Amino acid sequence: MSALAGRTYCITGTSRGLGRAVAEALLMAGADIIALARRERDLISLDNFANAHGRQAMLVPVDLRQPPDFGPLAAAITARGKPLDGLILNAATMGECRPVADTPPAQWQEVMQVNALSQLQLLGTLAPLLRAAPAARVVGILDDHMTGGYFGPYAAAKAALKSGLTAFAAENSQGTLRTEFFAPPPMATQLRAKAFPGEDQTKIVSPQSVSTELLKCLV
Ligand SMILES: NC(=O)c1ccc[n+]([C@@H]2O[C@H](COP(=O)([O-])OP(=O)(O)OC[C@H]3O[C@@H](n4cnc5c(N)ncnc54)[C@H](OP(=O)(O)O)[C@@H]3O)[C@@H](O)[C@H]2O)c1
């Protein structure tokens, strides 16, 4: 039996790409998930996948551009009466790939909000539940590849996420809660296609294969 069986993990950005692959891998490993995604149809198809594997998915529709108060979500997770064993901060948007000097303020705000601020806010609200779990893991998805020119807001938001999580890790170094970083290789996803439109995505790895590596951060 998988070490993850019976545990519960919350994941952002579960509609497609790596977030979807991780959500499905967790369900196949016997875990339950709390899935955050923008569109109802994406959540419903994940729910169907969970049911087919005899697992539970709590479905949370949320647009991270305008984060709600996550308090009711924390209350709903508490009401399940089971620990929250981990939080995977995965959702991201590339925004428009432009030079920094040509990037309008609204673009900076949106990418920072989605990729860093909303997810750090989610972490803050769920932190008491994560601390209460026997040995919870927080995983921040970083990016070692899309850091150069034309990726300014995206790279800045990843740096903000990393700094916020580094502080959180130091503040929680006494208990059993651990914070991990995971920087995937180039993967065949929409985000990557937006950054490199001419790339042959058959030559890079699938998010499904990367999800297996990511799950190792959780045990
Ligand atoms: N692909 C790569 O080569 C690569 C390399 C290094 C790191 N990464 C990182 O890996 C993670 C996953 O990326 P990916 O490649 O799988 O990208 P992806 O396929 O584009 O998936 C991004 C996810 O984020 C969600 N998201 C974006 N904006 C949102 C919003 N406003 N509200 C709620 N959800 C939103 C998307 O949901 P919607 O469907 O609703 O848009 C989607 O589920 C990201 O953190 C990325 O930075 C990727």
Coordinates of C-alpha atoms and ligand atoms in Angstrom, one line a residue:
M1 CA 0.0 0.0 0.0
S2 CA 1.2 3.5 -0.8
A3 CA 2.5 5.7 2.1
L4 CA 0.1 8.3 0.9
A5 CA -3.0 6.1 1.2
G6 CA -5.7 7.6 3.5
R7 CA -4.1 11.0 3.7
T8 CA -5.5 14.4 2.4
Y9 CA -3.8 16.9 0.3
C10 CA -4.9 20.4 -0.9
I11 CA -3.7 21.4 -4.4
T12 CA -4.1 24.6 -6.4
G13 CA -4.4 24.7 -10.1
T14 CA -5.9 21.2 -10.7
S15 CA -7.6 21.9 -14.0
R16 CA -4.6 20.8 -16.2
G17 CA -0.9 20.4 -16.4
L18 CA 1.1 19.4 -13.4
G19 CA -1.6 20.2 -10.8
R20 CA -4.0 17.9 -12.6
A21 CA -1.4 15.2 -12.9
V22 CA -0.5 15.4 -9.2
A23 CA -4.2 15.4 -8.2
E24 CA -4.8 12.2 -10.2
A25 CA -1.6 10.6 -8.9
L26 CA -2.6 11.3 -5.3
L27 CA -6.1 9.8 -5.9
M28 CA -4.5 6.7 -7.6
A29 CA -2.2 6.4 -4.5
G30 CA -5.3 6.2 -2.3
A31 CA -5.2 9.8 -0.9
D32 CA -8.1 12.2 -0.8
I33 CA -7.8 15.7 -2.3
I34 CA -9.0 19.2 -1.8
A35 CA -8.9 20.6 -5.4
L36 CA -8.8 24.3 -6.3
A37 CA -9.7 25.2 -9.8
R38 CA -11.4 28.1 -11.6
R39 CA -13.9 26.2 -13.7
E40 CA -16.7 23.9 -12.5
R41 CA -16.3 21.6 -15.4
D42 CA -12.7 20.9 -14.5
L43 CA -13.7 20.2 -10.9
I44 CA -16.5 17.8 -12.0
S45 CA -14.2 15.8 -14.2
L46 CA -11.8 15.5 -11.3
D47 CA -14.6 14.4 -9.0
N48 CA -15.6 11.7 -11.5
F49 CA -11.9 10.5 -11.5
A50 CA -11.9 10.4 -7.7
N51 CA -15.2 8.4 -7.6
A52 CA -13.8 6.0 -10.1
H53 CA -10.9 5.3 -7.8
G54 CA -13.1 5.1 -4.6
R55 CA -11.6 8.4 -3.2
Q56 CA -13.0 11.7 -2.2
A57 CA -12.4 15.1 -3.8
M58 CA -13.5 18.3 -2.1
L59 CA -14.1 20.7 -4.9
V60 CA -13.2 24.4 -4.5
P61 CA -14.0 26.7 -7.3
V62 CA -11.8 29.8 -7.0
D63 CA -10.3 32.4 -9.3
L64 CA -6.9 33.2 -7.7
R65 CA -7.0 36.7 -9.3
Q66 CA -9.7 37.6 -6.8
P67 CA -9.1 35.3 -3.8
P68 CA -12.0 34.8 -1.5
D69 CA -11.8 34.6 2.3
F70 CA -10.4 31.1 2.7
G71 CA -11.9 30.8 6.2
P72 CA -14.9 28.8 5.1
L73 CA -12.6 26.4 3.3
A74 CA -10.6 25.9 6.5
A75 CA -13.9 25.3 8.4
A76 CA -15.0 22.8 5.8
I77 CA -11.7 20.9 6.0
T78 CA -11.9 20.8 9.8
A79 CA -15.4 19.5 9.6
R80 CA -14.2 16.4 7.7
G81 CA -12.5 15.3 11.0
K82 CA -9.3 14.2 9.3
P83 CA -5.9 15.8 9.2
L84 CA -4.8 18.0 6.4
D85 CA -1.5 16.3 5.4
G86 CA -0.3 18.7 2.8
L87 CA -0.7 21.8 0.6
I88 CA 0.8 22.0 -2.9
L89 CA 1.0 25.5 -4.2
N90 CA 1.1 24.8 -7.9
A91 CA -1.2 27.2 -9.8
A92 CA 0.5 29.7 -12.0
T93 CA -0.1 32.0 -14.9
M94 CA 2.6 33.2 -17.3
G95 CA 0.8 36.4 -18.3
E96 CA 2.0 38.1 -21.5
C97 CA 5.7 37.5 -22.3
R98 CA 6.9 41.1 -22.8
P99 CA 9.9 43.1 -21.8
V100 CA 9.7 44.4 -18.2
A101 CA 9.7 48.0 -19.6
D102 CA 6.5 47.3 -21.6
T103 CA 4.6 45.4 -18.9
P104 CA 1.6 47.3 -17.7
P105 CA 0.9 47.5 -13.9
A106 CA -2.3 45.4 -14.3
Q107 CA -0.2 42.6 -15.7
W108 CA 2.3 42.7 -12.8
Q109 CA -0.6 42.8 -10.3
E110 CA -2.4 39.8 -11.9
V111 CA 0.7 37.5 -12.1
M112 CA 1.8 38.4 -8.5
Q113 CA -1.7 37.9 -7.2
V114 CA -2.3 34.5 -8.8
N115 CA 1.2 33.0 -8.5
A116 CA 2.2 34.3 -5.1
L117 CA -0.1 36.5 -3.0
S118 CA -3.3 34.4 -3.2
Q119 CA -1.5 31.2 -2.5
L120 CA 0.4 32.6 0.4
Q121 CA -2.9 33.9 1.8
L122 CA -4.3 30.3 1.4
L123 CA -1.3 29.0 3.2
G124 CA -1.8 31.5 6.1
T125 CA -5.4 30.4 6.5
L126 CA -4.7 26.6 6.4
A127 CA -1.5 26.9 8.5
P128 CA -3.2 25.9 11.8
L129 CA -4.6 22.8 10.2
L130 CA -1.2 21.9 8.7
R131 CA 0.5 22.4 12.1
A132 CA -2.1 20.2 13.7
A133 CA -1.5 17.3 11.3
P134 CA 1.1 14.6 12.4
A135 CA 3.7 15.5 9.7
A136 CA 2.3 17.8 7.1
R137 CA 4.2 19.0 4.0
V138 CA 3.9 22.3 2.2
V139 CA 5.3 22.2 -1.3
G140 CA 6.0 25.4 -3.3
I141 CA 6.3 24.8 -7.1
L142 CA 9.2 27.0 -8.3
D143 CA 10.8 27.4 -11.8
D144 CA 14.6 27.2 -12.5
H145 CA 14.1 27.6 -16.3
M146 CA 11.8 30.5 -17.2
T147 CA 13.8 33.1 -15.4
G148 CA 15.3 35.2 -18.2
G149 CA 14.1 38.0 -20.4
Y150 CA 10.4 38.4 -21.2
F151 CA 9.3 36.4 -18.1
G152 CA 9.7 39.3 -15.6
P153 CA 6.4 39.2 -13.7
Y154 CA 6.3 35.4 -13.7
A155 CA 9.9 35.1 -12.4
A156 CA 9.3 37.9 -9.8
A157 CA 6.2 36.1 -8.5
K158 CA 8.1 32.8 -8.2
A159 CA 10.8 34.7 -6.2
A160 CA 8.0 36.1 -3.9
L161 CA 6.5 32.7 -3.4
K162 CA 9.9 31.3 -2.6
S163 CA 10.7 34.1 -0.1
G164 CA 7.3 33.8 1.6
L165 CA 7.6 30.0 2.0
T166 CA 11.2 30.3 3.2
A167 CA 10.0 32.7 6.0
F168 CA 7.1 30.3 6.7
A169 CA 9.5 27.4 7.0
A170 CA 11.7 29.2 9.5
E171 CA 8.7 30.2 11.5
N172 CA 7.6 26.6 11.7
S173 CA 10.9 24.9 12.2
Q174 CA 10.1 23.6 15.6
G175 CA 7.2 21.2 14.8
T176 CA 6.7 18.4 12.4
L177 CA 5.4 20.6 9.5
R178 CA 8.0 20.7 6.7
T179 CA 8.2 23.1 3.7
E180 CA 9.6 21.8 0.5
F181 CA 10.4 23.3 -2.9
F182 CA 10.0 21.5 -6.2
A183 CA 11.3 23.0 -9.4
P184 CA 10.0 20.8 -12.4
P185 CA 12.0 20.3 -15.6
P186 CA 10.5 21.8 -18.8
M187 CA 7.1 20.1 -19.2
A188 CA 4.6 19.8 -22.0
T189 CA 1.9 22.1 -20.7
Q190 CA 0.0 25.2 -21.7
L191 CA 2.1 27.4 -19.6
R192 CA 5.3 26.2 -21.3
A193 CA 3.6 26.6 -24.7
K194 CA 2.8 30.2 -23.9
A195 CA 6.5 30.9 -23.1
F196 CA 7.9 28.9 -26.0
P197 CA 5.3 28.8 -28.7
G198 CA 7.5 27.2 -31.3
E199 CA 8.8 24.4 -29.1
D200 CA 8.1 20.8 -30.0
Q201 CA 6.4 19.6 -26.9
T202 CA 6.8 15.9 -27.8
K203 CA 10.5 16.4 -27.0
I204 CA 10.0 17.4 -23.3
V205 CA 8.6 15.4 -20.4
S206 CA 4.9 15.1 -19.5
P207 CA 3.5 16.5 -16.3
Q208 CA 2.3 12.9 -15.5
S209 CA 5.9 11.7 -15.3
V210 CA 7.0 14.7 -13.2
S211 CA 4.1 14.2 -10.8
T212 CA 5.7 10.9 -9.6
E213 CA 8.8 12.9 -8.5
L214 CA 6.8 15.5 -6.8
L215 CA 4.9 12.9 -4.7
K216 CA 8.3 12.0 -3.2
C217 CA 8.3 15.4 -1.4
L218 CA 5.2 14.3 0.5
V219 CA 6.5 11.3 2.3
Ligands
LIG1 N1 5.6 23.7 -17.7 C1 6.8 23.9 -17.3 O1 7.8 23.7 -18.1 C2 7.2 24.4 -15.9 C3 8.5 24.5 -15.6 C4 8.8 24.9 -14.3 C5 7.8 25.2 -13.4 N2 6.5 25.1 -13.7 C6 5.5 25.3 -12.7 O2 4.7 24.2 -12.6 C7 3.4 24.6 -12.1 C8 2.3 24.1 -13.0 O3 2.4 24.7 -14.3 P1 1.9 23.9 -15.6 O4 3.1 23.9 -16.5 O5 1.2 22.7 -15.3 O6 0.9 25.0 -16.2 P2 -0.6 25.0 -16.8 O7 -0.8 23.7 -17.5 O8 -0.7 26.2 -17.5 O9 -1.5 24.9 -15.4 C9 -1.5 26.1 -14.6 C10 -2.7 25.8 -13.6 O10 -2.8 27.1 -12.9 C11 -4.2 27.4 -12.9 N3 -4.4 28.9 -12.9 C12 -3.9 29.9 -13.6 N4 -4.5 31.0 -13.4 C13 -5.4 30.8 -12.4 C14 -6.4 31.6 -11.7 N5 -6.5 32.9 -12.0 N6 -7.2 31.0 -10.8 C15 -7.1 29.7 -10.5 N7 -6.2 28.9 -11.1 C16 -5.4 29.4 -12.1 C17 -4.7 26.9 -14.3 O11 -6.1 26.9 -14.2 P3 -7.0 27.3 -15.5 O12 -7.2 26.1 -16.3 O13 -8.3 27.8 -14.9 O14 -6.3 28.4 -16.2 C18 -4.0 25.6 -14.3 O15 -4.7 24.6 -13.5 C19 3.4 26.1 -12.1 O16 3.7 26.6 -10.8 C20 4.6 26.5 -13.0 O17 5.1 27.7 -12.6 C21 6.2 24.7 -15.0

